Each structure stands twice: as C-alpha cells, then as structure tokens.
Tab-separated table of C-alpha atoms in Angstrom:
chain	number	residue	atom	x	y	z
A	1	MET	CA	-14.905	16.429	-19.536
A	2	ASN	CA	-15.519	19.341	-18.787
A	3	PHE	CA	-12.165	21.982	-18.653
A	4	ILE	CA	-13.622	25.208	-18.214
A	5	ASN	CA	-14.534	24.156	-14.491
A	6	GLN	CA	-13.444	27.116	-11.948
A	7	PRO	CA	-13.816	27.510	-8.692
A	8	THR	CA	-15.160	30.900	-7.354
A	9	SER	CA	-12.899	33.500	-5.812
A	10	ALA	CA	-14.028	32.156	-2.139
A	11	GLN	CA	-12.926	28.061	-3.001
A	12	ILE	CA	-9.836	29.053	-4.041
A	13	LYS	CA	-8.647	31.515	-0.856
A	14	LEU	CA	-9.918	28.204	0.932
A	15	PHE	CA	-8.168	25.937	-0.325
A	16	ASN	CA	-4.975	28.361	0.280
A	17	SER	CA	-6.441	28.558	3.361
A	18	LEU	CA	-5.528	24.530	4.691
A	19	LYS	CA	-2.336	24.152	4.636
A	20	ASN	CA	-3.036	25.699	7.654
A	21	LYS	CA	-3.722	23.631	11.256
A	22	LYS	CA	-5.743	27.035	11.965
A	23	LYS	CA	-7.815	26.385	8.970
A	24	ARG	CA	-8.050	22.844	8.079
A	25	ASP	CA	-9.586	22.566	12.049
A	26	GLU	CA	-12.546	25.505	11.447
A	27	ASN	CA	-12.917	24.013	7.542
A	28	ARG	CA	-12.884	20.464	8.664
A	29	LEU	CA	-11.223	19.849	4.913
A	30	PHE	CA	-7.418	18.974	4.430
A	31	ILE	CA	-5.624	18.074	0.937
A	32	ALA	CA	-3.872	15.410	-0.311
A	33	GLU	CA	-0.854	15.964	-3.557
A	34	GLY	CA	-0.275	13.273	-6.333
A	35	GLU	CA	-2.702	10.354	-8.278
A	36	LYS	CA	-1.654	7.022	-6.050
A	37	LEU	CA	-2.910	9.912	-2.784
A	38	CYS	CA	-6.073	10.673	-4.949
A	39	ASN	CA	-6.676	7.172	-6.365
A	40	GLU	CA	-6.264	5.798	-2.298
A	41	ALA	CA	-8.407	8.854	-1.072
A	42	PHE	CA	-10.915	8.169	-3.737
A	43	ASN	CA	-11.176	3.989	-2.072
A	44	SER	CA	-11.315	4.920	1.087
A	45	SER	CA	-13.844	5.663	4.233
A	46	TYR	CA	-12.635	9.144	3.394
A	47	LYS	CA	-15.602	11.725	2.069
A	48	VAL	CA	-14.473	13.127	-0.943
A	49	ASN	CA	-15.139	17.346	-1.472
A	50	SER	CA	-13.685	18.502	-4.514
A	51	LEU	CA	-11.165	17.232	-7.053
A	52	LEU	CA	-8.600	20.133	-8.283
A	53	LEU	CA	-7.345	19.458	-11.413
A	54	LYS	CA	-3.463	21.630	-12.959
A	55	LYS	CA	-4.738	22.597	-16.527
A	56	GLU	CA	-2.381	20.781	-18.334
A	57	SER	CA	-2.214	17.543	-16.815
A	58	SER	CA	-1.061	14.141	-17.430
A	59	SER	CA	-3.789	11.483	-19.270
A	60	ASN	CA	-2.971	9.862	-15.970
A	61	SER	CA	-4.259	12.938	-12.986
A	62	LYS	CA	-8.081	12.855	-16.006
A	63	GLU	CA	-8.728	9.974	-16.039
A	64	ILE	CA	-8.847	9.889	-11.977
A	65	ALA	CA	-10.285	12.753	-13.032
A	66	LYS	CA	-13.112	11.302	-14.386
A	67	LYS	CA	-14.114	8.107	-11.803
A	68	TYR	CA	-14.049	11.200	-9.593
A	69	GLU	CA	-17.150	13.171	-11.480
A	70	ARG	CA	-18.313	9.868	-12.184
A	71	LYS	CA	-19.433	9.740	-8.111
A	72	LYS	CA	-20.748	13.466	-8.785
A	73	ILE	CA	-17.825	15.367	-6.907
A	74	PRO	CA	-17.031	18.519	-8.314
A	75	VAL	CA	-13.893	19.027	-10.238
A	76	TYR	CA	-11.717	22.110	-10.971
A	77	PHE	CA	-9.288	23.024	-12.537
A	78	LEU	CA	-7.550	25.669	-12.387
A	79	ASN	CA	-3.996	28.062	-14.593
A	80	GLU	CA	-0.691	26.661	-13.476
A	81	LYS	CA	-0.418	29.821	-10.641
A	82	THR	CA	-3.299	29.323	-8.460
A	83	PHE	CA	-2.751	25.144	-8.133
A	84	ASN	CA	0.587	26.216	-7.100
A	85	ARG	CA	-0.014	28.391	-4.150
A	86	ILE	CA	-2.497	25.131	-3.014
A	87	CYS	CA	0.105	23.097	-3.035
A	88	ASP	CA	1.814	22.265	-0.421
A	89	THR	CA	5.418	20.888	-2.199
A	90	VAL	CA	7.927	23.029	-4.009
A	91	THR	CA	7.393	20.527	-6.789
A	92	PRO	CA	3.723	20.272	-6.817
A	93	GLN	CA	2.367	16.657	-9.216
A	94	ASP	CA	-0.784	18.075	-11.124
A	95	ILE	CA	-3.612	16.777	-8.844
A	96	ILE	CA	-5.057	17.787	-4.967
A	97	ALA	CA	-7.596	16.256	-3.435
A	98	VAL	CA	-9.409	18.518	-0.748
A	99	LEU	CA	-11.368	15.949	1.312
A	100	ASN	CA	-13.195	16.424	4.828
A	101	TYR	CA	-12.451	14.504	8.420
A	102	ARG	CA	-12.812	11.652	8.744
A	103	GLU	CA	-13.872	10.960	12.951
A	104	ASP	CA	-11.596	8.160	13.607
A	105	LYS	CA	-12.191	6.431	17.791
A	106	PRO	CA	-9.868	4.526	19.535
A	107	ILE	CA	-10.590	0.786	19.053
A	108	ASN	CA	-10.207	-0.823	22.891
A	109	ASP	CA	-9.527	-4.000	21.575
A	110	GLU	CA	-6.187	-4.126	19.326
A	111	SER	CA	-3.088	-3.599	20.091
A	112	PHE	CA	-1.767	-0.087	19.186
A	113	VAL	CA	1.277	2.269	18.207
A	114	ALA	CA	1.347	6.148	20.762
A	115	LEU	CA	2.899	8.918	19.626
A	116	ASP	CA	4.472	11.444	21.440
A	117	GLN	CA	5.647	15.071	21.457
A	118	ILE	CA	7.011	14.011	17.772
A	119	SER	CA	6.564	17.738	15.910
A	120	ASP	CA	8.339	16.288	12.893
A	121	PRO	CA	4.595	15.109	10.415
A	122	GLY	CA	7.551	13.984	8.182
A	123	ASN	CA	8.307	10.855	10.722
A	124	ILE	CA	4.923	10.265	11.889
A	125	GLY	CA	3.161	10.113	8.400
A	126	THR	CA	7.048	7.589	7.599
A	127	ILE	CA	5.959	5.524	10.828
A	128	ILE	CA	2.253	4.712	10.348
A	129	ARG	CA	2.962	4.065	6.584
A	130	THR	CA	5.752	1.345	9.162
A	131	ALA	CA	2.608	0.250	11.536
A	132	GLU	CA	0.681	-1.094	8.049
A	133	TRP	CA	3.563	-2.651	7.084
A	134	PHE	CA	3.458	-4.998	9.963
A	135	GLY	CA	0.339	-5.433	10.830
A	136	PHE	CA	-0.914	-2.824	13.126
A	137	ASN	CA	-3.999	-1.066	12.511
A	138	GLN	CA	-3.947	1.478	14.255
A	139	VAL	CA	-1.751	4.724	15.277
A	140	LEU	CA	-2.298	7.560	18.549
A	141	LEU	CA	-1.496	11.174	17.842
A	142	SER	CA	-0.486	12.920	21.244
A	143	GLU	CA	-1.833	16.536	21.900
A	144	SER	CA	1.440	17.675	21.480
A	145	CYS	CA	2.626	16.183	18.076
A	146	ALA	CA	2.323	17.202	14.389
A	147	ASP	CA	-1.924	17.197	13.596
A	148	LYS	CA	-3.315	13.371	10.912
A	149	TYR	CA	-3.791	16.281	8.373
A	150	ASN	CA	-0.886	18.325	8.141
A	151	PRO	CA	0.115	17.647	4.298
A	152	LYS	CA	3.737	16.968	4.641
A	153	LEU	CA	2.264	13.677	7.138
A	154	VAL	CA	0.146	12.792	4.046
A	155	ARG	CA	2.221	12.529	1.414
A	156	ALA	CA	4.282	10.466	3.740
A	157	THR	CA	1.987	7.886	5.233
A	158	MET	CA	1.407	6.524	0.839
A	159	GLY	CA	-2.435	6.743	1.360
A	160	SER	CA	-1.261	4.024	5.332
A	161	LEU	CA	-4.033	7.967	6.425
A	162	PHE	CA	-6.622	6.062	4.319
A	163	ARG	CA	-6.316	2.535	5.555
A	164	MET	CA	-5.675	2.774	9.127
A	165	ASN	CA	-7.172	4.485	12.257
A	166	ILE	CA	-5.523	7.485	13.195
A	167	ILE	CA	-5.907	9.568	16.144
A	168	SER	CA	-4.705	12.648	17.209
A	169	GLY	CA	-5.168	15.363	19.400
A	170	LEU	CA	-5.409	12.392	22.477
A	171	ASN	CA	-4.594	13.910	25.707
A	172	PHE	CA	-2.797	10.671	26.845
A	173	SER	CA	-2.151	11.149	30.627
A	174	GLN	CA	-6.519	11.714	31.187
A	175	SER	CA	-8.148	8.758	28.526
A	176	LEU	CA	-5.201	5.982	27.410
A	177	ARG	CA	-6.175	3.619	31.009
A	178	ASN	CA	-9.596	4.059	30.568
A	179	ILE	CA	-9.613	2.983	26.503
A	180	PHE	CA	-7.296	0.178	27.485
A	181	PRO	CA	-8.024	-0.840	30.964
A	182	GLU	CA	-6.076	-4.403	30.465
A	183	HIS	CA	-3.363	-3.215	27.560
A	184	ILE	CA	0.486	-3.218	27.967
A	185	PHE	CA	2.539	-0.120	28.466
A	186	LEU	CA	5.511	-0.982	26.303
A	187	GLY	CA	8.161	2.289	25.963
A	188	ALA	CA	11.077	2.980	23.470
A	189	SER	CA	13.707	4.368	25.227
A	190	LEU	CA	18.104	5.188	25.658
A	191	ASN	CA	17.481	4.831	28.622
A	192	ALA	CA	15.698	1.485	30.060
A	193	LYS	CA	17.071	-1.800	31.454
A	194	LYS	CA	16.265	-4.153	29.396
A	195	SER	CA	16.885	-4.912	25.720
A	196	ILE	CA	12.940	-5.601	22.887
A	197	GLU	CA	14.325	-9.014	23.013
A	198	GLN	CA	13.544	-9.623	26.868
A	199	PHE	CA	9.535	-8.647	26.679
A	200	LYS	CA	7.684	-11.415	25.289
A	201	PRO	CA	3.416	-10.521	25.257
A	202	ASN	CA	0.774	-12.594	25.746
A	203	LYS	CA	-2.138	-9.433	25.630
A	204	LYS	CA	-2.383	-6.848	23.758
A	205	PHE	CA	0.495	-4.458	24.105
A	206	GLY	CA	0.459	-0.270	23.284
A	207	LEU	CA	3.883	0.527	22.087
A	208	PHE	CA	5.309	4.099	22.831
A	209	PHE	CA	7.818	6.180	21.395
A	210	GLY	CA	9.079	9.902	21.920
A	211	ASN	CA	11.022	12.863	20.264
A	212	GLU	CA	14.794	11.295	19.742
A	213	ALA	CA	15.844	14.362	21.440
A	214	HIS	CA	13.570	14.199	25.048
A	215	GLY	CA	12.282	11.121	24.122
A	216	LEU	CA	8.368	10.063	26.386
A	217	SER	CA	7.044	12.641	28.525
A	218	ALA	CA	6.932	12.788	31.683
A	219	LYS	CA	3.387	12.181	32.321
A	220	THR	CA	3.469	10.058	29.721
A	221	LYS	CA	6.001	6.896	31.166
A	222	TYR	CA	4.560	7.482	34.674
A	223	LEU	CA	1.552	5.305	31.557
A	224	LEU	CA	3.967	2.819	31.282
A	225	ASP	CA	3.883	-0.760	32.566
A	226	GLU	CA	7.688	-1.078	30.669
A	227	GLU	CA	10.298	0.402	28.989
A	228	PHE	CA	12.937	-1.162	26.796
A	229	ARG	CA	15.697	-0.441	25.154
A	230	ILE	CA	16.900	-1.236	20.466
A	231	LYS	CA	20.562	-2.511	21.316
A	232	GLY	CA	23.097	-0.753	18.981
A	233	ASP	CA	26.280	0.165	18.850
A	234	LYS	CA	28.224	3.793	18.361
A	235	ALA	CA	25.211	6.491	17.268
A	236	GLU	CA	24.121	8.760	20.231
A	237	SER	CA	20.423	7.161	19.143
A	238	LEU	CA	18.329	6.296	16.583
A	239	ASN	CA	15.811	8.340	14.648
A	240	VAL	CA	12.263	7.476	16.400
A	241	ALA	CA	10.728	6.279	12.789
A	242	VAL	CA	13.801	3.941	11.886
A	243	ALA	CA	13.320	2.567	16.143
A	244	ALA	CA	9.787	2.716	15.490
A	245	GLY	CA	10.339	0.136	12.304
A	246	ILE	CA	12.739	-2.124	14.557
A	247	ALA	CA	10.602	-2.740	17.931
A	248	LEU	CA	6.904	-3.105	14.957
A	249	TYR	CA	9.254	-5.955	13.571
A	250	TYR	CA	9.843	-7.615	17.071
A	251	PHE	CA	6.651	-7.499	18.367
A	252	LYS	CA	4.671	-8.347	15.099
A	253	GLU	CA	6.894	-11.776	14.909
A	254	ILE	CA	5.531	-11.937	18.449
A	255	ASP	CA	1.950	-10.210	18.662
C-alpha cells in the first residue's frame, strides 16, 4: 500500500467543508466515518469518491483500504491533525469514506415511514436503523428535517442508510398524495382519540412522526387519514425515536 499518497490542499479543503450542508449539496459529496460505515459503503451501491486514512491507522482500517485500492478508488493518508479536522466526531476513528450522493426515489408500491420537522439527526438516524430492523425499506424526510447526509445522521444509521431508500427534502403537502394515492396515511399524535391497537391496515400505509415539541405540522396533519396515540402512564411524552420503534414493531406484526 502506498503510504505517501496524499491529497492536494484543494482536496483537503473540500473534505473539510463536508460537515456543512451547503458545501455537501454544492459538491454532492458526504462523509462516513469509521470502520463499520466504510465497510458498509464499500458493499453498497453508493459511488465512493475516495478513502481517507490516518497514517497511524489500525490493521483493520488498512485491510479495508486495500479493498478500496483493488477497486481503483483513491486512498489518501493524512497526518493526525489534518485528519481530525475533517472528522465530525470529537474522538474520531482512523478511516473516512468520501461518497457521492445517490438519487433515491420513492417506491410507490411499498409502505413507508415519514418524518416531519425532526431536526435532531441522531433521532432520524435511529429511526432509519429501527425501520430497517422491522422490515421497512423506505423513509421519507420532510424539508424541515435534518438532511440524510448529515454526518451525525449517517453515523446513527449504523449502515442502514446504505441499504435503504431514503429521500430527504420533500414537500409532503405537495407530493405525497400524488406519489402514494392508494396508501393509508397514519400519524402519531399525543392528542389522537384512537390508540394504536385500533388500527389494522389492510393495504399499504405510511407512518408519520413529528418532533417531540410540536408534533406534525398542520399541513402534514391535513394529509392524514387517521391519527393514533401510544398509550402511556406518567411521563409527559416519548422520545420520537422510541415512539417510532413501538409503532414500527406493532405495524410490522400486522403487515
């Protein structure tokens, strides 16, 4: 392996800018940090722009880099200071994949999960990972959500991002009924009159979740066929990722 292969100053500036959404969108590139995500990226349909390795990297990371080299993907070695500036994490691992955006499109004959007004990328990533666990293949993000290539969101998916159909930046009120005309739209709400156990959809459906403070937007609520609540006891509310996990488990069991 060529340990003297180093990126240019322009490339370093580009890689360092990818923590910023505007720069990600301009260059249509994003980063995935750590051995697990770099392995997942390698085995996915995402096109890899390059692989970045800290010079003092682990044997596992070097083995991953060899796989990338065999596919003629550029592998660059950086000193610790430069490498850490590119990373989004406080205590970074020693390997980063730089990937091209992928154009995912809605699949209109599958059920889906829709997230509205959720700005916490960690919550979104956890919901995406949970959705895959329960057999859902697509997650739709409204334009008021964190974008799917946010570094924290990418990490929180633990690789599910690379295997699933994730569409972000959607205007729900303008597009969803046209894309999914036959689906039942069900939304989680603390104030819903019906509990989740009362719903047993007999056709494809969309499950909608909003943020913990304000729930679903008025425009998104207007799209819904029904709202459901998850019965609880004393706490004021559930974390949205926890609520989504409960609902996904329930609806997967009856799907």
